[in-house]
């Protein structure tokens, strides 16, 4: 048995005005540390995997890490089993998840991350597949995976590239907020964390911390924060049902304010229901 789960879930690979992973390279180095020497890259979300691997390899080598791309391996499952760390890049989430199923990697990645404790990094689509399901992706279903169920490394869904509603917009299409709330009109749907571009979520065991500069929004099916406890389990299948505490840098000893500059408090309410993945302790500020 390895250490607790360690994840770095990044909203976007490229931030306006910067290069590939440039806005989060210091977070990547801090996350991987000096023990990791090589990273296993999974480029399945893009069609041109060779070009994608070259881009990722150039970046990680500049940070001091070797990079092996899983598509270059004759045995993807064995590549995951031998990996020191895993990075799944962005692109089309449906294409990515289908390839993970096609190559029998869902169980293997879960085992390496949740049981063996190797670091997992995801960006955009790679962040989407780290969650319960890809229901809250922004992508078109250009292919059909056998299931929308994903890796379940965390007990909620994420919407990367989250955009706040723009009151000045002339486009009358649905906002991200409206689409997420439509998702929550369905029963048994988990919380959704809207990660704005420039933001990432660092998960260490049962604690997660927002990093970056733009923040995030948490959407729940109830108007309350969730605070429930589930008996800890060492079983990988139950790992995502354990408690998970999410904080922000502002929550760590700093004053919390809302958009109008007023000091705010984090509600603490117990939600009693039988919905899956609500058996957890989840704290989040609605920024």
CSV table of C-alpha atoms in Angstrom, one decimal:
chain,number,residue,atom,x,y,z
A,1,UNK,CA,0.0,0.0,0.0
A,2,UNK,CA,1.4,3.4,-1.0
A,3,UNK,CA,0.7,6.8,0.5
A,4,UNK,CA,-2.5,8.8,0.3
A,5,UNK,CA,-3.8,10.0,-3.1
A,6,UNK,CA,-2.0,12.9,-4.7
A,7,UNK,CA,-3.6,14.7,-7.6
A,8,UNK,CA,-3.0,18.0,-9.4
A,9,UNK,CA,-6.1,18.8,-11.5
A,10,UNK,CA,-5.5,21.7,-13.8
A,11,UNK,CA,-8.3,23.6,-15.6
A,12,UNK,CA,-6.4,24.4,-18.8
A,13,UNK,CA,-3.0,23.5,-20.4
A,14,UNK,CA,-2.4,27.0,-21.9
A,15,UNK,CA,-3.3,30.4,-20.4
A,16,UNK,CA,-3.7,33.4,-22.6
A,17,UNK,CA,-0.3,35.1,-23.2
A,18,UNK,CA,1.7,32.0,-22.0
A,19,UNK,CA,3.0,28.7,-23.4
A,20,UNK,CA,2.1,25.1,-22.8
A,21,UNK,CA,1.7,24.6,-19.0
A,22,UNK,CA,3.6,27.8,-18.4
A,23,UNK,CA,1.1,29.2,-15.9
A,24,UNK,CA,1.4,26.1,-13.7
A,25,UNK,CA,5.0,24.9,-14.1
A,26,UNK,CA,6.0,25.9,-10.6
A,27,UNK,CA,3.0,24.0,-9.2
A,28,UNK,CA,4.0,21.0,-11.3
A,29,UNK,CA,7.5,21.0,-10.0
A,30,UNK,CA,6.3,21.4,-6.4
A,31,UNK,CA,3.8,18.6,-6.9
A,32,UNK,CA,6.2,16.0,-8.5
A,33,UNK,CA,9.2,17.0,-6.3
A,34,UNK,CA,12.6,15.4,-6.7
A,35,UNK,CA,11.6,11.7,-6.2
A,36,UNK,CA,9.8,11.4,-9.5
A,37,UNK,CA,12.3,11.1,-12.4
A,38,UNK,CA,9.9,10.1,-15.3
A,39,UNK,CA,6.3,10.9,-16.0
A,40,UNK,CA,4.0,8.6,-18.0
A,41,UNK,CA,2.0,10.9,-20.5
A,42,UNK,CA,-1.3,9.8,-21.8
A,43,UNK,CA,-2.1,11.8,-25.1
A,44,UNK,CA,-5.3,9.9,-26.0
A,45,UNK,CA,-7.4,13.1,-26.0
A,46,UNK,CA,-5.8,14.4,-29.3
A,47,UNK,CA,-5.7,12.7,-32.7
A,48,UNK,CA,-2.0,13.5,-33.4
A,49,UNK,CA,-0.4,11.7,-30.4
A,50,UNK,CA,3.1,11.9,-31.7
A,51,UNK,CA,3.0,15.7,-31.9
A,52,UNK,CA,1.2,15.9,-28.6
A,53,UNK,CA,3.9,13.8,-27.0
A,54,UNK,CA,6.7,16.0,-28.4
A,55,UNK,CA,5.0,19.1,-26.9
A,56,UNK,CA,4.6,17.5,-23.5
A,57,UNK,CA,8.1,15.9,-23.5
A,58,UNK,CA,9.8,19.3,-24.3
A,59,UNK,CA,8.0,20.9,-21.4
A,60,UNK,CA,8.6,18.3,-18.8
A,61,UNK,CA,12.3,17.9,-19.8
A,62,UNK,CA,12.6,21.7,-19.3
A,63,UNK,CA,11.3,21.1,-15.8
A,64,UNK,CA,13.8,18.3,-15.1
A,65,UNK,CA,11.6,15.2,-15.8
A,66,UNK,CA,11.8,12.5,-18.4
A,67,UNK,CA,8.6,11.7,-20.2
A,68,UNK,CA,7.3,8.5,-21.7
A,69,UNK,CA,4.2,8.5,-23.8
A,70,UNK,CA,1.9,5.6,-23.4
A,71,UNK,CA,1.0,5.4,-27.1
A,72,UNK,CA,4.6,4.5,-27.8
A,73,UNK,CA,4.4,1.5,-25.5
A,74,UNK,CA,3.5,-2.0,-26.9
A,75,UNK,CA,1.7,-2.7,-23.6
A,76,UNK,CA,-0.2,0.3,-22.1
A,77,UNK,CA,-1.3,-1.6,-19.0
A,78,UNK,CA,2.3,-2.6,-18.1
A,79,UNK,CA,3.4,1.0,-18.8
A,80,UNK,CA,0.8,2.2,-16.1
A,81,UNK,CA,2.0,-0.5,-13.7
A,82,UNK,CA,5.6,0.7,-14.0
A,83,UNK,CA,4.9,4.4,-14.0
A,84,UNK,CA,6.3,6.8,-11.3
A,85,UNK,CA,3.7,9.5,-12.1
A,86,UNK,CA,0.9,9.9,-14.6
A,87,UNK,CA,-0.1,13.0,-16.6
A,88,UNK,CA,-3.2,12.9,-18.8
A,89,UNK,CA,-3.4,15.9,-21.2
A,90,UNK,CA,-6.3,17.8,-22.5
A,91,UNK,CA,-8.3,17.5,-25.8
A,92,UNK,CA,-11.6,15.8,-26.4
A,93,UNK,CA,-12.9,14.1,-23.2
A,94,UNK,CA,-15.0,11.5,-25.1
A,95,UNK,CA,-12.1,10.4,-27.2
A,96,UNK,CA,-9.9,10.2,-24.1
A,97,UNK,CA,-12.3,8.2,-22.0
A,98,UNK,CA,-13.0,5.8,-24.9
A,99,UNK,CA,-9.3,5.1,-25.3
A,100,UNK,CA,-8.8,4.5,-21.6
A,101,UNK,CA,-11.6,1.9,-21.8
A,102,UNK,CA,-10.3,0.4,-25.0
A,103,UNK,CA,-6.9,-0.1,-23.5
A,104,UNK,CA,-8.2,-1.5,-20.2
A,105,UNK,CA,-6.6,1.3,-18.2
A,106,UNK,CA,-9.4,2.5,-15.9
A,107,UNK,CA,-8.8,-0.1,-13.2
A,108,UNK,CA,-5.0,0.1,-13.6
A,109,UNK,CA,-4.8,3.9,-13.2
A,110,UNK,CA,-7.2,3.8,-10.2
A,111,UNK,CA,-5.1,1.1,-8.5
A,112,UNK,CA,-1.8,3.0,-9.1
A,113,UNK,CA,-3.2,6.3,-7.8
A,114,UNK,CA,-5.5,5.2,-5.0
A,115,UNK,CA,-3.7,2.1,-3.7
A,116,UNK,CA,0.0,2.7,-4.7
A,117,UNK,CA,-0.1,6.5,-4.2
A,118,UNK,CA,1.7,7.6,-7.3
A,119,UNK,CA,1.1,11.3,-8.4
A,120,UNK,CA,-1.7,11.9,-10.9
A,121,UNK,CA,-1.8,15.1,-13.0
A,122,UNK,CA,-4.6,16.0,-15.3
A,123,UNK,CA,-5.3,19.0,-17.5
A,124,UNK,CA,-8.7,19.9,-19.0
A,125,UNK,CA,-9.9,16.5,-20.3
A,126,UNK,CA,-7.4,14.8,-18.1
A,127,UNK,CA,-9.0,16.6,-15.2
A,128,UNK,CA,-12.5,15.6,-16.4
A,129,UNK,CA,-11.6,11.9,-16.4
A,130,UNK,CA,-10.2,12.1,-12.9
A,131,UNK,CA,-13.7,12.7,-11.5
A,132,UNK,CA,-16.9,10.6,-11.1
A,133,UNK,CA,-18.0,11.0,-14.7
A,134,UNK,CA,-17.5,13.1,-17.8
A,135,UNK,CA,-21.1,14.4,-17.7
A,136,UNK,CA,-20.0,17.9,-17.1
A,137,UNK,CA,-17.4,18.2,-19.8
A,138,UNK,CA,-17.6,21.0,-22.4
A,139,UNK,CA,-16.7,18.7,-25.3
A,140,UNK,CA,-18.7,17.3,-28.2
A,141,UNK,CA,-19.3,13.5,-28.2
A,142,UNK,CA,-17.3,12.8,-31.3
A,143,UNK,CA,-17.0,9.2,-30.2
A,144,UNK,CA,-18.9,7.0,-27.8
A,145,UNK,CA,-17.1,5.5,-24.8
A,146,UNK,CA,-18.8,2.4,-23.3
A,147,UNK,CA,-19.7,4.5,-20.2
A,148,UNK,CA,-19.5,8.1,-19.1
A,149,UNK,CA,-18.2,6.8,-15.7
A,150,UNK,CA,-14.6,7.9,-15.3
A,151,UNK,CA,-11.7,7.2,-12.9
A,152,UNK,CA,-13.5,8.4,-9.8
A,153,UNK,CA,-10.3,9.6,-8.1
A,154,UNK,CA,-12.3,12.4,-6.4
A,155,UNK,CA,-16.0,12.2,-5.2
A,156,UNK,CA,-17.4,15.0,-7.4
A,157,UNK,CA,-17.4,16.2,-11.0
A,158,UNK,CA,-15.4,19.1,-12.5
A,159,UNK,CA,-16.2,21.6,-15.2
A,160,UNK,CA,-12.8,22.8,-16.5
A,161,UNK,CA,-12.5,26.2,-18.3
A,162,UNK,CA,-15.5,27.4,-16.3
A,163,UNK,CA,-16.8,30.8,-17.5
A,164,UNK,CA,-18.9,33.0,-15.3
A,165,UNK,CA,-22.1,34.4,-16.8
A,166,UNK,CA,-21.5,37.7,-18.7
A,167,UNK,CA,-24.4,40.1,-18.2
A,168,UNK,CA,-23.2,42.1,-21.2
A,169,UNK,CA,-23.2,39.2,-23.6
A,170,UNK,CA,-25.5,39.3,-26.7
A,171,UNK,CA,-25.2,35.5,-27.4
A,172,UNK,CA,-28.4,33.9,-26.0
A,173,UNK,CA,-27.1,30.4,-25.6
A,174,UNK,CA,-27.0,28.7,-22.2
A,175,UNK,CA,-24.3,29.6,-19.8
A,176,UNK,CA,-22.1,27.1,-18.0
A,177,UNK,CA,-24.0,27.8,-14.8
A,178,UNK,CA,-27.3,27.0,-16.5
A,179,UNK,CA,-25.9,23.8,-18.0
A,180,UNK,CA,-24.6,22.6,-14.6
A,181,UNK,CA,-27.9,23.4,-12.9
A,182,UNK,CA,-29.7,21.4,-15.6
A,183,UNK,CA,-27.3,18.5,-14.7
A,184,UNK,CA,-28.3,18.9,-11.1
A,185,UNK,CA,-32.0,18.6,-12.1
A,186,UNK,CA,-31.4,14.9,-12.5
A,187,UNK,CA,-31.4,12.7,-9.4
A,188,UNK,CA,-28.3,11.4,-7.8
A,189,UNK,CA,-25.9,13.9,-9.4
A,190,UNK,CA,-22.8,14.8,-7.4
A,191,UNK,CA,-21.3,18.3,-6.7
A,192,UNK,CA,-19.7,20.0,-9.6
A,193,UNK,CA,-16.6,22.2,-9.2
A,194,UNK,CA,-16.3,24.9,-11.9
A,195,UNK,CA,-12.6,25.5,-12.3
A,196,UNK,CA,-11.9,28.8,-14.0
A,197,UNK,CA,-8.9,29.0,-16.4
A,198,UNK,CA,-5.7,29.6,-14.5
A,199,UNK,CA,-6.9,27.5,-11.5
A,200,UNK,CA,-5.9,24.0,-10.4
A,201,UNK,CA,-6.9,21.7,-7.5
A,202,UNK,CA,-4.2,20.1,-5.4
A,203,UNK,CA,-5.5,16.9,-3.7
A,204,UNK,CA,-3.5,15.4,-0.9
A,205,UNK,CA,-5.2,12.5,0.9
A,206,UNK,CA,-8.5,13.9,2.1
A,207,UNK,CA,-7.6,17.5,1.7
A,208,UNK,CA,-7.8,19.6,-1.5
A,209,UNK,CA,-6.6,23.2,-2.0
A,210,UNK,CA,-7.4,25.6,-4.8
A,211,UNK,CA,-4.3,27.0,-6.4
A,212,UNK,CA,-3.8,29.6,-9.1
A,213,UNK,CA,-5.3,33.1,-9.3
A,214,UNK,CA,-8.9,32.8,-10.7
A,215,UNK,CA,-10.7,30.6,-8.2
A,216,UNK,CA,-13.6,28.3,-8.7
A,217,UNK,CA,-17.3,27.8,-8.0
A,218,UNK,CA,-19.0,24.8,-6.4
A,219,UNK,CA,-22.4,23.7,-7.5
A,220,UNK,CA,-24.6,21.5,-5.3
A,221,UNK,CA,-28.0,19.9,-5.7
A,222,UNK,CA,-28.8,21.5,-2.3
A,223,UNK,CA,-28.2,25.1,-1.2
A,224,UNK,CA,-26.0,23.9,1.6
A,225,UNK,CA,-22.4,22.9,2.0
A,226,UNK,CA,-22.2,19.1,2.6
A,227,UNK,CA,-20.8,17.8,5.8
A,228,UNK,CA,-21.2,14.1,6.3
A,229,UNK,CA,-18.8,11.4,7.4
A,230,UNK,CA,-18.1,8.0,5.9
A,231,UNK,CA,-16.0,5.4,7.6
A,232,UNK,CA,-12.5,5.4,6.2
A,233,UNK,CA,-11.6,2.4,4.0
A,234,UNK,CA,-8.3,1.2,2.6
A,235,UNK,CA,-10.2,-0.4,-0.3
A,236,UNK,CA,-9.6,1.4,-3.6
A,237,UNK,CA,-13.2,1.0,-4.6
A,238,UNK,CA,-14.3,2.9,-1.6
A,239,UNK,CA,-11.5,5.4,-1.5
A,240,UNK,CA,-13.5,8.2,-3.3
A,241,UNK,CA,-16.3,7.9,-0.7
A,242,UNK,CA,-14.0,8.9,2.1
A,243,UNK,CA,-14.1,12.4,3.4
A,244,UNK,CA,-12.6,15.2,1.3
A,245,UNK,CA,-12.0,18.7,2.6
A,246,UNK,CA,-11.6,21.5,0.1
A,247,UNK,CA,-10.1,24.8,1.1
A,248,UNK,CA,-8.8,27.8,-0.7
A,249,UNK,CA,-5.7,29.8,0.0
A,250,UNK,CA,-8.0,32.6,1.5
A,251,UNK,CA,-9.4,30.1,3.9
A,252,UNK,CA,-6.1,29.5,5.5
A,253,UNK,CA,-6.0,32.2,8.1
A,254,UNK,CA,-7.1,35.1,5.9
A,255,UNK,CA,-10.3,37.1,5.9
A,256,UNK,CA,-13.0,35.8,3.6
A,257,UNK,CA,-15.0,38.4,1.5
A,258,UNK,CA,-17.8,38.1,-1.0
A,259,UNK,CA,-18.0,40.0,-4.3
A,260,UNK,CA,-19.3,43.1,-2.5
A,261,UNK,CA,-16.4,43.1,0.0
A,262,UNK,CA,-18.5,41.9,2.9
A,263,UNK,CA,-17.0,39.3,5.3
A,264,UNK,CA,-18.6,35.9,4.7
A,265,UNK,CA,-18.8,32.7,6.6
A,266,UNK,CA,-18.8,29.1,5.3
A,267,UNK,CA,-22.2,27.4,6.0
A,268,UNK,CA,-22.0,24.2,8.0
A,269,UNK,CA,-25.1,22.1,7.5
A,270,UNK,CA,-25.7,18.4,7.6
A,271,UNK,CA,-27.4,17.1,4.5
A,272,UNK,CA,-29.3,13.9,5.0
A,273,UNK,CA,-30.0,11.9,1.9
A,274,UNK,CA,-29.1,8.6,0.2
A,275,UNK,CA,-27.5,10.0,-2.9
A,276,UNK,CA,-24.2,8.4,-4.0
A,277,UNK,CA,-21.1,10.4,-3.1
A,278,UNK,CA,-22.9,12.5,-0.6
A,279,UNK,CA,-21.3,10.3,2.1
A,280,UNK,CA,-18.3,12.6,2.3
A,281,UNK,CA,-17.1,15.8,4.0
A,282,UNK,CA,-16.8,18.5,1.4
A,283,UNK,CA,-16.0,22.1,2.2
A,284,UNK,CA,-15.9,24.8,-0.5
A,285,UNK,CA,-16.3,28.5,-0.7
A,286,UNK,CA,-18.6,29.7,-3.5
A,287,UNK,CA,-16.4,32.3,-5.0
